[in-house]
Coordinates of C-alpha atoms in Angstrom, one line a residue:
Chain A
M95 CA 92.6 37.9 18.8
S96 CA 91.6 38.5 22.4
N97 CA 88.0 38.7 21.5
P98 CA 87.0 35.7 19.5
T99 CA 83.9 36.2 17.3
P100 CA 80.9 34.2 18.3
S101 CA 80.7 32.5 14.9
T102 CA 83.9 30.6 15.5
A103 CA 83.8 30.2 19.3
A104 CA 81.8 27.3 20.9
P105 CA 78.3 28.5 21.7
D106 CA 77.4 29.3 25.3
F107 CA 75.3 26.2 25.9
Q108 CA 74.1 27.5 29.3
L109 CA 72.7 30.7 27.6
L110 CA 71.2 28.6 24.7
F111 CA 69.5 26.3 27.1
E112 CA 68.1 29.1 29.2
S113 CA 66.9 31.0 26.2
A114 CA 65.2 28.1 24.4
P115 CA 61.5 28.7 23.7
D116 CA 60.4 25.6 25.5
S117 CA 60.0 25.1 29.3
H118 CA 62.7 22.9 30.5
L119 CA 64.0 21.8 33.9
V120 CA 67.2 19.7 34.4
L121 CA 67.2 17.5 37.4
A122 CA 70.0 15.6 39.0
P123 CA 69.3 12.0 39.8
D124 CA 68.5 13.0 43.3
L125 CA 65.8 15.4 41.8
T126 CA 67.8 18.5 42.6
I127 CA 67.1 21.3 40.1
V128 CA 70.3 21.8 38.1
A129 CA 69.2 24.1 35.4
V130 CA 66.0 25.8 34.2
S131 CA 64.9 27.7 31.0
D132 CA 63.5 31.2 31.0
A133 CA 60.3 29.9 29.5
Y134 CA 59.9 27.5 32.4
L135 CA 60.4 30.4 34.9
R136 CA 57.8 32.4 33.0
S137 CA 55.2 29.7 33.0
V138 CA 55.6 28.9 36.7
L139 CA 56.0 32.5 37.8
A140 CA 59.2 31.8 39.6
E141 CA 62.8 33.2 39.7
R142 CA 65.8 31.1 38.8
A143 CA 67.7 31.8 42.0
L144 CA 64.9 30.4 44.0
L145 CA 65.0 27.1 42.1
I146 CA 68.6 26.1 41.4
G147 CA 70.1 23.7 43.8
R148 CA 66.8 22.8 45.5
R149 CA 64.9 19.6 45.3
V150 CA 62.0 19.8 43.0
F151 CA 59.3 18.7 45.5
D152 CA 60.6 21.3 47.9
V153 CA 60.2 24.0 45.4
F154 CA 56.7 22.9 44.2
P155 CA 54.8 22.2 47.4
R156 CA 51.3 20.8 47.4
S157 CA 48.9 23.6 46.5
P158 CA 46.0 24.1 48.9
A159 CA 43.7 24.1 45.9
D160 CA 44.7 20.5 45.2
L161 CA 44.2 18.7 48.4
A162 CA 44.5 15.3 46.8
A163 CA 47.8 16.4 45.3
T164 CA 47.2 14.3 42.2
G165 CA 49.4 16.6 40.2
L166 CA 52.4 16.1 42.4
R167 CA 51.7 12.5 42.9
S168 CA 51.6 11.8 39.2
L169 CA 54.9 13.7 38.8
R170 CA 56.6 11.8 41.5
A171 CA 55.4 8.5 40.0
S172 CA 56.6 9.6 36.6
L173 CA 60.1 10.5 37.8
R174 CA 60.3 7.3 39.8
R175 CA 59.6 5.4 36.5
V176 CA 62.3 7.3 34.7
L177 CA 64.8 6.5 37.4
K178 CA 63.9 2.9 37.5
H179 CA 63.4 2.1 33.8
R180 CA 65.8 4.8 32.4
V181 CA 63.3 5.6 29.6
A182 CA 61.3 8.7 28.9
D183 CA 58.0 9.1 30.7
T184 CA 55.1 11.3 29.7
I185 CA 52.3 12.7 31.8
A186 CA 49.6 13.5 29.2
Q187 CA 47.7 15.8 31.5
Q188 CA 48.8 17.0 34.9
K189 CA 47.0 19.4 37.0
Y190 CA 49.1 21.7 39.1
A191 CA 48.2 25.0 40.5
I192 CA 51.0 27.6 40.5
R193 CA 51.5 30.2 43.2
R194 CA 51.7 33.8 42.1
P195 CA 54.6 35.7 43.6
D196 CA 53.8 37.5 46.9
S197 CA 54.0 40.8 44.9
A198 CA 51.0 39.5 42.9
G199 CA 49.1 38.4 46.0
G200 CA 50.6 34.9 46.4
T201 CA 47.4 33.2 45.3
F202 CA 47.2 30.0 43.4
E203 CA 46.3 29.6 39.7
E204 CA 44.9 26.3 38.4
R205 CA 46.9 25.1 35.4
C206 CA 47.1 22.0 33.3
W207 CA 50.4 20.6 32.0
R208 CA 51.8 18.0 29.7
A209 CA 55.1 16.8 31.1
V210 CA 57.9 14.6 29.5
S211 CA 60.8 13.5 31.6
T212 CA 63.7 12.1 29.6
P213 CA 66.7 10.5 31.3
I214 CA 70.2 11.6 30.1
L215 CA 72.5 8.6 30.3
G216 CA 76.2 8.9 31.0
P217 CA 78.9 6.8 29.2
D218 CA 78.4 4.1 31.9
G219 CA 74.7 3.9 31.2
A220 CA 73.7 5.4 34.5
I221 CA 71.4 8.4 34.7
C222 CA 73.3 11.6 35.0
A223 CA 70.4 13.9 34.6
I224 CA 66.7 14.1 33.8
L225 CA 65.5 16.6 31.2
H226 CA 62.0 17.6 32.3
R227 CA 60.0 19.4 29.7
V228 CA 56.5 20.8 30.5
E229 CA 53.9 22.4 28.2
D230 CA 51.1 24.5 29.5
I231 CA 48.0 23.0 28.0
T232 CA 45.5 24.8 30.2
E233 CA 43.9 26.5 27.3
S234 CA 43.5 23.4 25.0
V235 CA 42.2 21.4 28.0
D236 CA 39.7 24.1 28.6
Q237 CA 38.6 24.0 25.0
L238 CA 38.4 20.2 25.2
Q239 CA 36.2 20.4 28.2
L240 CA 34.1 22.9 26.5
R241 CA 33.7 20.6 23.5
I242 CA 32.9 17.7 25.8
R243 CA 30.3 19.8 27.5
Q244 CA 28.9 20.7 24.0
L245 CA 28.9 17.1 23.0
E246 CA 27.1 16.2 26.2
I247 CA 24.4 18.8 25.5
D248 CA 24.2 17.6 21.9
I249 CA 23.9 13.9 23.0
T250 CA 21.2 14.9 25.5
H251 CA 19.3 16.7 22.7
R252 CA 19.6 13.8 20.3
T253 CA 18.6 11.3 23.0
E254 CA 15.6 13.4 23.7
E255 CA 14.8 13.5 19.9
V256 CA 15.2 9.7 19.7
A257 CA 13.1 9.2 22.8
S258 CA 10.4 11.5 21.4
A259 CA 10.5 9.7 18.0
L260 CA 10.2 6.4 19.8
A261 CA 7.3 7.7 21.8
E262 CA 5.7 9.0 18.6
A263 CA 6.2 5.5 17.0
Q264 CA 4.6 3.9 19.9
A265 CA 1.7 6.4 19.8
Q266 CA 1.3 5.6 16.1
R267 CA 1.2 1.9 16.8
D268 CA -1.4 2.6 19.5
R269 CA -3.4 4.6 17.0
Q270 CA -3.1 1.8 14.4
D271 CA -4.2 -0.8 16.9
L272 CA -7.1 1.5 17.7
A273 CA -7.9 2.0 14.0
L274 CA -7.7 -1.7 13.5
Q275 CA -10.1 -2.3 16.3
A276 CA -12.3 0.6 15.1
A277 CA -12.4 -0.8 11.6
Q278 CA -13.3 -4.2 13.0
M279 CA -10.6 -5.9 11.0
G280 CA -9.8 -9.5 11.6
I281 CA -6.2 -10.7 11.3
W282 CA -5.2 -14.1 9.9
D283 CA -1.9 -15.8 9.3
L284 CA -2.0 -19.0 7.2
D285 CA 0.9 -21.4 7.5
L286 CA 0.7 -23.1 4.1
L287 CA 3.3 -25.7 4.9
H288 CA 1.6 -27.1 8.0
N289 CA -1.9 -26.2 6.8
S290 CA -2.7 -24.3 9.9
S291 CA -3.3 -20.7 11.0
V292 CA -3.2 -18.1 13.7
R293 CA -6.1 -15.7 13.8
S294 CA -7.5 -12.9 15.9
L295 CA -10.8 -13.5 17.6
R296 CA -12.4 -10.9 15.3
H297 CA -11.5 -13.0 12.3
D298 CA -13.6 -15.9 13.5
E299 CA -16.4 -13.6 14.6
I300 CA -16.5 -12.3 11.0
F301 CA -17.2 -15.9 9.9
G302 CA -20.0 -16.2 12.5
Y303 CA -18.3 -17.7 15.5
A304 CA -18.4 -16.4 19.1
T305 CA -15.1 -18.0 20.0
L306 CA -11.8 -18.8 18.3
Q307 CA -12.1 -22.1 16.4
T308 CA -9.5 -24.8 17.2
H309 CA -9.0 -25.8 13.5
W310 CA -8.7 -23.4 10.6
N311 CA -6.9 -23.5 7.2
G312 CA -7.3 -22.4 3.6
E313 CA -9.9 -25.2 3.0
T314 CA -11.9 -24.1 6.1
F315 CA -12.1 -20.7 4.5
F316 CA -13.4 -22.1 1.1
A317 CA -15.9 -24.2 3.0
H318 CA -17.5 -20.9 4.2
V319 CA -17.5 -19.2 0.8
F320 CA -21.0 -18.8 -0.8
P321 CA -21.3 -21.5 -3.5
Q322 CA -21.7 -19.0 -6.4
D323 CA -18.5 -17.2 -5.3
Q324 CA -16.4 -20.4 -4.9
A325 CA -14.7 -20.2 -8.4
H326 CA -14.0 -16.5 -7.9
A327 CA -12.4 -17.1 -4.5
R328 CA -10.2 -19.9 -5.7
D329 CA -9.1 -17.7 -8.7
C330 CA -8.2 -15.0 -6.3
F331 CA -6.0 -17.4 -4.3
A332 CA -4.3 -18.8 -7.4
S333 CA -3.5 -15.3 -8.6
A334 CA -2.3 -14.4 -5.0
Y335 CA 0.3 -17.2 -5.2
A336 CA 1.4 -15.8 -8.6
T337 CA 1.5 -12.1 -7.7
G338 CA 2.1 -12.2 -4.0
I339 CA -1.0 -10.1 -3.2
L340 CA -4.4 -11.4 -2.2
A341 CA -7.5 -9.4 -2.7
I342 CA -10.9 -11.1 -2.3
H343 CA -14.3 -9.7 -2.3
C344 CA -16.9 -12.4 -1.8
R345 CA -19.9 -13.7 0.1
I346 CA -19.6 -16.2 2.9
V347 CA -22.2 -18.3 4.7
W348 CA -22.3 -18.2 8.5
P349 CA -23.1 -21.4 10.5
D350 CA -26.6 -19.9 11.1
G351 CA -27.1 -19.8 7.3
S352 CA -27.0 -16.0 6.9
I353 CA -25.0 -14.5 4.0
H354 CA -22.3 -11.8 4.6
W355 CA -19.9 -9.9 2.4
I356 CA -16.2 -9.9 3.2
D357 CA -13.2 -8.1 1.9
A358 CA -10.0 -10.0 2.6
R359 CA -6.5 -8.7 1.7
G360 CA -3.2 -10.4 2.2
Q361 CA 0.4 -10.9 1.3
V362 CA 2.1 -14.2 0.3
Y363 CA 5.6 -15.1 1.6
Y364 CA 7.8 -17.6 -0.3
D365 CA 10.7 -19.8 0.5
E366 CA 14.1 -19.8 -1.4
T367 CA 12.6 -22.0 -4.1
H368 CA 9.7 -19.5 -4.5
Q369 CA 7.1 -21.9 -3.0
P370 CA 4.4 -20.0 -1.1
V371 CA 4.8 -20.9 2.6
R372 CA 2.8 -18.3 4.4
M373 CA -0.1 -15.9 3.8
L374 CA -0.8 -13.0 6.1
G375 CA -3.6 -10.6 6.0
V376 CA -6.8 -8.9 7.2
V377 CA -10.5 -9.5 6.7
L378 CA -13.3 -7.1 7.0
D379 CA -17.1 -7.6 7.1
I380 CA -18.4 -5.2 4.3
T381 CA -22.1 -6.4 4.3
E382 CA -23.3 -3.0 5.4
R383 CA -21.3 -1.2 2.7
K384 CA -22.5 -3.6 0.1
D385 CA -26.1 -2.9 1.2
L386 CA -25.5 0.8 0.8
E387 CA -23.9 0.3 -2.6
S388 CA -26.8 -1.7 -3.8
R389 CA -29.2 0.9 -2.5
R390 CA -27.2 3.6 -4.2
D391 CA -27.2 1.7 -7.5
E392 CA -30.9 1.2 -7.2
F393 CA -31.4 4.9 -6.5
L394 CA -29.3 5.8 -9.5
A395 CA -31.2 3.4 -11.7
V396 CA -34.6 4.8 -10.6
A397 CA -33.4 8.4 -10.8
S398 CA -32.0 7.9 -14.2
H399 CA -35.2 6.2 -15.4
E400 CA -37.3 8.9 -13.9
L401 CA -35.3 11.7 -15.5
K402 CA -35.1 10.1 -18.9
T403 CA -38.9 9.6 -19.1
P404 CA -39.9 13.3 -19.2
V405 CA -36.9 14.1 -21.4
T406 CA -38.1 11.5 -23.9
V407 CA -41.4 13.2 -24.1
I408 CA -40.0 16.7 -24.4
K409 CA -37.5 15.6 -27.0
G410 CA -40.0 13.4 -28.9
M411 CA -42.8 16.0 -29.0
S412 CA -40.5 18.8 -30.1
E413 CA -39.0 16.6 -32.8
L414 CA -42.5 15.6 -33.9
L415 CA -43.5 19.3 -34.3
L416 CA -40.2 20.0 -36.2
R417 CA -40.9 17.1 -38.6
S418 CA -44.4 18.4 -39.4
A419 CA -43.3 22.1 -39.4
G420 CA -43.2 22.3 -43.2
K421 CA -46.8 21.1 -43.6
R422 CA -48.2 23.6 -41.1
G423 CA -46.3 26.7 -42.2
T424 CA -44.5 27.2 -38.9
S425 CA -42.9 30.6 -38.4
E426 CA -39.1 30.9 -38.2
K427 CA -39.4 31.9 -34.6
E428 CA -41.4 28.8 -33.7
L429 CA -39.0 26.7 -35.6
R430 CA -36.1 28.1 -33.7
A431 CA -37.9 27.6 -30.4
L432 CA -38.6 24.0 -31.2
T433 CA -35.0 23.4 -32.2
L434 CA -33.8 24.8 -28.9
V435 CA -36.2 22.7 -26.9
N436 CA -35.0 19.6 -28.8
Q437 CA -31.3 20.4 -28.3
Q438 CA -31.8 21.1 -24.6
A439 CA -33.5 17.8 -24.1
D440 CA -30.5 16.2 -25.7
R441 CA -28.3 18.1 -23.2
I442 CA -30.2 16.8 -20.2
S443 CA -30.1 13.4 -21.6
H444 CA -26.3 13.5 -21.9
L445 CA -25.9 14.8 -18.4
V446 CA -28.0 11.9 -17.1
S447 CA -25.8 9.5 -19.1
D448 CA -22.6 11.0 -17.7
M449 CA -23.9 10.8 -14.1
L450 CA -24.7 7.2 -14.7
D451 CA -21.3 6.5 -16.2
V452 CA -19.6 8.0 -13.1
S453 CA -21.6 5.8 -10.8
R454 CA -20.6 2.9 -13.0
I455 CA -16.9 3.9 -12.7
A456 CA -17.3 3.9 -8.9
A457 CA -18.9 0.5 -9.0
G458 CA -16.3 -0.8 -11.5
Q459 CA -19.0 -1.6 -14.0
L460 CA -18.2 0.9 -16.7
V461 CA -17.0 -1.5 -19.3
V462 CA -18.9 -4.8 -19.4
A463 CA -19.2 -7.3 -22.3
L464 CA -16.0 -7.3 -24.3
E465 CA -16.0 -8.3 -27.9
S466 CA -13.8 -8.0 -30.9
V467 CA -14.1 -4.5 -32.3
D468 CA -12.7 -3.3 -35.6
L469 CA -11.4 0.1 -34.5
G470 CA -10.8 1.2 -38.1
A471 CA -14.4 0.6 -39.2
L472 CA -15.7 2.2 -36.0
L473 CA -13.5 5.3 -36.6
S474 CA -14.9 5.7 -40.1
D475 CA -18.5 5.3 -38.9
V476 CA -18.2 7.8 -36.1
V477 CA -16.4 10.4 -38.2
A478 CA -19.0 10.1 -41.0
Q479 CA -21.8 10.4 -38.5
Q480 CA -20.3 13.4 -36.7
Q481 CA -19.6 15.1 -40.0
L482 CA -23.3 14.9 -40.8
L483 CA -24.2 16.4 -37.4
Q484 CA -21.5 19.1 -37.5
P485 CA -21.2 20.6 -41.0
T486 CA -19.4 23.7 -39.6
H487 CA -16.0 21.8 -39.4
S488 CA -14.2 19.6 -41.8
L489 CA -13.4 16.2 -40.3
I490 CA -10.5 14.6 -42.2
L491 CA -9.8 10.9 -41.5
A492 CA -6.5 9.6 -42.8
P493 CA -7.0 6.3 -44.7
C494 CA -6.9 3.4 -42.2
G495 CA -7.4 -0.3 -42.6
P496 CA -9.2 -2.7 -40.2
C497 CA -7.7 -3.1 -36.7
A498 CA -9.1 -5.5 -34.2
V499 CA -9.1 -4.6 -30.5
R500 CA -10.8 -6.4 -27.6
G501 CA -13.4 -3.9 -26.2
N502 CA -16.9 -2.7 -25.8
L503 CA -18.2 -1.2 -29.1
A504 CA -20.6 1.3 -27.5
R505 CA -17.9 2.6 -25.1
L506 CA -15.2 2.9 -27.7
E507 CA -17.7 4.8 -29.9
Q508 CA -18.4 7.1 -26.9
V509 CA -14.6 7.8 -26.6
I510 CA -14.2 8.7 -30.3
Q511 CA -17.4 10.8 -30.3
N512 CA -16.3 12.7 -27.2
L513 CA -12.9 13.5 -28.6
V514 CA -14.2 14.6 -31.9
A515 CA -17.0 16.7 -30.3
N516 CA -14.4 18.4 -28.0
A517 CA -12.2 19.2 -31.0
I518 CA -15.2 20.8 -32.7
Q519 CA -16.3 22.7 -29.6
Y520 CA -12.9 24.3 -29.0
S521 CA -11.8 25.2 -32.6
P522 CA -13.1 27.9 -34.9
A523 CA -15.9 27.2 -37.4
G524 CA -14.5 26.4 -40.8
S525 CA -11.4 24.8 -39.5
S526 CA -10.3 21.2 -40.1
I527 CA -10.0 18.4 -37.6
F528 CA -7.6 15.6 -38.5
I529 CA -8.1 12.1 -37.3
T530 CA -5.4 9.4 -37.7
M531 CA -5.0 5.7 -36.7
A532 CA -1.5 4.1 -36.6
Q533 CA -0.5 0.6 -35.6
A534 CA 2.9 -0.1 -34.1
A535 CA 3.9 -3.5 -32.7
D536 CA 1.1 -4.6 -30.4
Q537 CA -0.5 -1.1 -30.0
V538 CA -2.9 1.0 -32.1
T539 CA -2.9 4.7 -31.6
V540 CA -5.8 7.1 -32.6
A541 CA -5.1 10.8 -32.6
V542 CA -7.6 13.7 -33.0
R543 CA -5.9 17.0 -33.9
D544 CA -7.6 20.4 -33.9
S545 CA -6.3 23.9 -34.6
G546 CA -8.2 25.4 -31.7
I547 CA -7.4 27.5 -28.7
G548 CA -5.1 24.9 -27.2
I549 CA -4.5 24.2 -23.6
S550 CA -1.7 25.6 -21.5
A551 CA 0.7 23.2 -19.9
D552 CA -0.4 23.9 -16.4
R553 CA -3.9 22.9 -17.1
Q554 CA -3.2 19.7 -19.1
A555 CA -2.8 17.4 -16.1
Q556 CA -6.1 18.5 -14.5
L557 CA -8.0 18.0 -17.8
F558 CA -8.8 14.3 -17.2
E559 CA -9.9 14.9 -13.6
R560 CA -13.5 14.6 -12.6
F561 CA -15.5 17.9 -12.7
Y562 CA -12.8 19.8 -14.5
Q563 CA -14.0 22.8 -16.5
A564 CA -11.9 24.5 -19.2
Q565 CA -11.0 28.0 -18.0
D566 CA -11.7 31.1 -20.0
Q567 CA -14.7 29.3 -21.4
P568 CA -18.4 29.4 -20.4
A569 CA -19.0 26.2 -18.3
R570 CA -20.6 23.5 -20.4
G571 CA -21.7 20.2 -18.9
L572 CA -20.6 18.7 -15.7
G573 CA -16.9 18.4 -16.6
L574 CA -17.2 14.6 -16.7
G575 CA -16.6 13.9 -20.4
L576 CA -12.8 13.4 -20.5
Y577 CA -12.8 11.8 -17.1
I578 CA -15.2 9.1 -18.4
V579 CA -13.1 8.8 -21.6
K580 CA -9.9 8.3 -19.6
E581 CA -11.7 5.6 -17.5
I582 CA -13.0 3.8 -20.5
I583 CA -9.5 3.7 -22.1
A584 CA -7.9 2.6 -18.8
Q585 CA -10.4 -0.3 -18.5
H586 CA -9.5 -1.4 -22.0
G587 CA -5.8 -1.5 -20.9
G588 CA -4.9 1.6 -22.9
Q589 CA -3.6 5.1 -22.3
I590 CA -4.7 8.5 -23.2
W591 CA -2.7 11.7 -23.5
L592 CA -2.6 15.2 -24.8
E593 CA -0.1 17.4 -26.7
S594 CA -1.1 21.0 -26.8
A595 CA 0.1 24.6 -26.4
K596 CA -1.9 27.7 -25.8
D597 CA -3.3 29.0 -29.2
S598 CA -1.7 26.3 -31.3
G599 CA -4.3 23.5 -31.2
S600 CA -4.5 20.3 -29.3
T601 CA -3.9 16.6 -30.2
F602 CA -5.7 14.0 -28.0
S603 CA -4.4 10.5 -28.6
F604 CA -5.2 7.2 -27.1
S605 CA -3.6 3.8 -27.6
L606 CA -5.1 0.3 -27.1
P607 CA -3.6 -3.1 -27.2
I608 CA -4.3 -4.9 -30.5
E609 CA -6.3 -8.1 -30.0
A610 CA -3.7 -10.9 -29.5
S611 CA -5.2 -13.3 -32.2
H612 CA -4.8 -10.5 -34.8
L613 CA -1.2 -9.7 -34.2
Chain B
M179 CA -52.6 -2.3 -48.5
S180 CA -53.7 -3.0 -45.0
E181 CA -52.6 -0.7 -42.2
K182 CA -49.9 -2.2 -39.9
R183 CA -51.0 -2.5 -36.3
I184 CA -48.5 -1.7 -33.5
L185 CA -49.1 -2.4 -29.8
V186 CA -47.5 0.1 -27.6
V187 CA -46.8 -1.1 -24.0
D188 CA -45.8 1.7 -21.6
D189 CA -47.1 2.6 -18.2
D190 CA -46.1 6.3 -18.6
L191 CA -49.1 8.0 -20.2
A192 CA -47.0 10.8 -21.8
I193 CA -44.7 8.3 -23.4
A194 CA -47.6 6.2 -24.6
E195 CA -49.2 9.3 -26.1
L196 CA -45.9 10.4 -27.7
L197 CA -45.4 7.0 -29.3
E198 CA -49.0 7.0 -30.5
M199 CA -48.6 10.4 -32.1
I200 CA -45.4 9.4 -33.9
L201 CA -46.8 6.2 -35.2
D202 CA -50.1 7.8 -36.2
E203 CA -48.2 10.4 -38.2
E204 CA -46.5 7.5 -40.0
G205 CA -49.8 5.8 -40.8
Y206 CA -49.7 2.9 -38.3
A207 CA -52.7 1.8 -36.4
V208 CA -51.9 2.0 -32.7
L209 CA -53.1 0.0 -29.7
L210 CA -52.1 1.2 -26.2
A211 CA -51.5 -1.0 -23.1
Y212 CA -50.4 0.4 -19.7
S213 CA -49.5 -2.8 -18.0
G214 CA -48.1 -6.3 -18.7
H215 CA -51.5 -8.0 -18.3
E216 CA -53.2 -5.5 -20.5
S217 CA -50.6 -5.9 -23.2
L218 CA -51.1 -9.7 -23.2
R219 CA -54.9 -9.3 -23.4
L220 CA -54.7 -6.8 -26.3
A221 CA -52.1 -9.0 -28.1
R222 CA -54.3 -12.0 -28.0
Q223 CA -57.3 -10.0 -29.1
H224 CA -55.8 -8.0 -31.9
Q225 CA -52.7 -10.0 -33.1
P226 CA -50.6 -6.8 -33.7
D227 CA -47.8 -6.8 -36.4
L228 CA -45.2 -5.5 -33.9
I229 CA -45.0 -4.7 -30.1
L230 CA -43.1 -1.7 -28.7
L231 CA -42.3 -2.9 -25.1
D232 CA -41.2 -0.9 -22.1
L233 CA -39.3 -3.0 -19.5
M234 CA -40.4 -1.5 -16.2
L235 CA -44.1 -2.1 -16.0
P236 CA -46.2 -1.9 -12.8
D237 CA -47.3 -5.5 -12.7
M238 CA -44.5 -7.4 -14.4
H239 CA -41.1 -6.9 -16.1
G240 CA -40.7 -6.7 -19.8
T241 CA -38.7 -10.0 -19.7
Q242 CA -41.8 -11.7 -18.3
V243 CA -44.1 -10.2 -20.9
T244 CA -41.8 -11.5 -23.6
Q245 CA -41.8 -15.0 -22.0
H246 CA -45.6 -15.1 -22.0
L247 CA -45.8 -13.9 -25.6
R248 CA -43.2 -16.4 -26.7
S249 CA -45.0 -19.3 -25.0
E250 CA -48.2 -18.7 -27.0
P251 CA -48.1 -20.2 -30.5
A252 CA -50.4 -17.5 -31.9
L253 CA -48.2 -14.7 -30.5
R254 CA -44.6 -16.0 -30.6
H255 CA -43.9 -14.8 -34.1
I256 CA -44.7 -11.1 -33.3
P257 CA -41.6 -9.0 -33.5
I258 CA -40.8 -7.1 -30.2
V259 CA -38.8 -3.9 -30.0
V260 CA -37.9 -2.9 -26.5
V261 CA -38.1 0.9 -25.8
S262 CA -36.6 1.6 -22.4
A263 CA -34.9 4.2 -20.2
S264 CA -33.3 1.4 -18.1
K265 CA -29.6 2.0 -17.4
D266 CA -28.9 -1.7 -18.1
M267 CA -31.1 -2.0 -21.2
D268 CA -28.3 -3.5 -23.4
A269 CA -27.4 -6.1 -20.9
I270 CA -31.0 -7.1 -20.3
V271 CA -32.0 -7.1 -23.9
N272 CA -29.1 -9.5 -24.6
T273 CA -30.9 -12.1 -22.5
M274 CA -34.3 -11.7 -24.1
D275 CA -35.9 -13.1 -27.3
V276 CA -36.6 -9.7 -28.9
Q277 CA -35.8 -8.3 -32.3
G278 CA -34.7 -4.7 -31.5
A279 CA -34.0 -2.2 -28.8
V280 CA -34.3 1.6 -28.7
A281 CA -33.0 3.6 -25.7
K282 CA -35.0 6.5 -24.3
P283 CA -34.7 9.3 -25.1
F284 CA -34.7 8.4 -28.8
Q285 CA -34.5 10.2 -32.1
I286 CA -37.7 9.6 -34.0
A287 CA -35.8 8.5 -37.1
T288 CA -34.0 5.8 -35.0
L289 CA -37.2 4.5 -33.6
L290 CA -38.9 4.4 -37.0
A291 CA -35.9 2.7 -38.6
S292 CA -36.0 0.0 -36.0
I293 CA -39.7 -0.6 -36.6
E294 CA -39.5 -0.6 -40.3
Q295 CA -36.6 -3.1 -40.2
Q296 CA -39.0 -5.6 -38.6
L297 CA -42.0 -4.8 -40.7
G298 CA -40.0 -4.7 -44.0
R299 CA -41.4 -1.4 -45.0

């Protein structure tokens, strides 16, 4: 057995070490290079014969590209620590330029290394060698630097974004300040605990003072309120404490005796025990607006009166002629003409009423004078009356008993009339219209169902809007009817809705709260 | 059976004429007044059975005419029916001592029913 097989012989450790995939250098304690792996030679572009037996710092001189020699210095420090403490030492990132062989020009190439120096201790505990392992991390460092650069760019962008957002916020505050000044709003902040306040000068100006007053609290405010508006103003404060929101519309008296309208809005702040401690808000002089409103109301009243007067005459005269037509032997054609004149006068009259109603909605005066109304009886009356006027359709009212709601009789009558008239208008002659009333808990619901052309889903929402006109239909009226109906129901604390589909009829329903004493 | 006499108070000539024609057709005797003062003078002079009263008159408001009529013992019993195009008629009429109210424009049947209710015809 002169040639032992490799599998049974001891491995050639020198060869193993030199062929290992990692870059290793073995140094004697005096830092003489004892052994070096092929990988190491490849990464530093050197030959083994030039390294073995030489001291490491002789082999790797300072590179001219690294004048500060930080790479070498950190290696020297690291090796010194290993020798002193006899524990492994790591250089996380070491820059060291390597010199290309003279055949390749002998120039230097910047590289980045991670180096771990591990002491190999002999049986006596003394260092017999240092295993120095290096890893070329040039590429990952480059990537890291690229990422850092990207992050820097990113942060710069975000900083710019934040800065511009801040600038925009500031600009918005400036605009708000400007708007506040432009709107001539006064600002007030009432301390309810100490019965004092902080106000802007404009606040006191609105109450008729040229300068800020030294003393002002809630009672000072009430002392300025016009006597007839006192109760209302105190009610508003009481409800503000309960709801957290103050909204007052009232007249005040200036020190010079003149009367002004103000609009004050505010928010209440509470302590942990829910005691109101602070009220903060704005106040606006709305005298001019009130004047305009009253002039508008006056104009509408006059316009309506002036329009209704000639309509009364046209309608009355045509009706008078129709009533006596039989006696005079009026021709069919004349009779038809008179009927049309009479109907058109009614139409103008309804338009005028609708316009007035819209102005009442704007002024918040649509539903005045509430009383107890028997909705069941009202429904029967209106249906009977509409049936007489419209014999072309059958109005079928499901039996319903009395049901008391708190409301305005004329307005609720208008709602039912409008819904029934709409059902008649949009369904074929000879068809039936079903009207039902149902009570459930504290609500009563009235539904008017027709078998007409129906309303497609996309048009249903707009239906209750002002000036809406049904499509595919010749325009009739001002498109105010359902808008007014919705407002009347809303002001009675109720709701109105619609279920319909194209060509399968519509059901308009409204619900109202049943009068509390009748529950 | 004596003819019932109705005093029509309206400053609009066309309305006054319309009311006169309607009432005439129904067999009422009609007196016309175009102002508040004229209406009071005619009322004192003729003691009508009913007064149809407009609210917006050139010299005074219908509420004032009513107050004058109600303050005179000879006139205070005369039923008054307001006939008005005022947008706030219902609210105003609620505060007045009157027996009926008809909004303009009206149906002739509605107007006549309101009159007949007062005259018991």
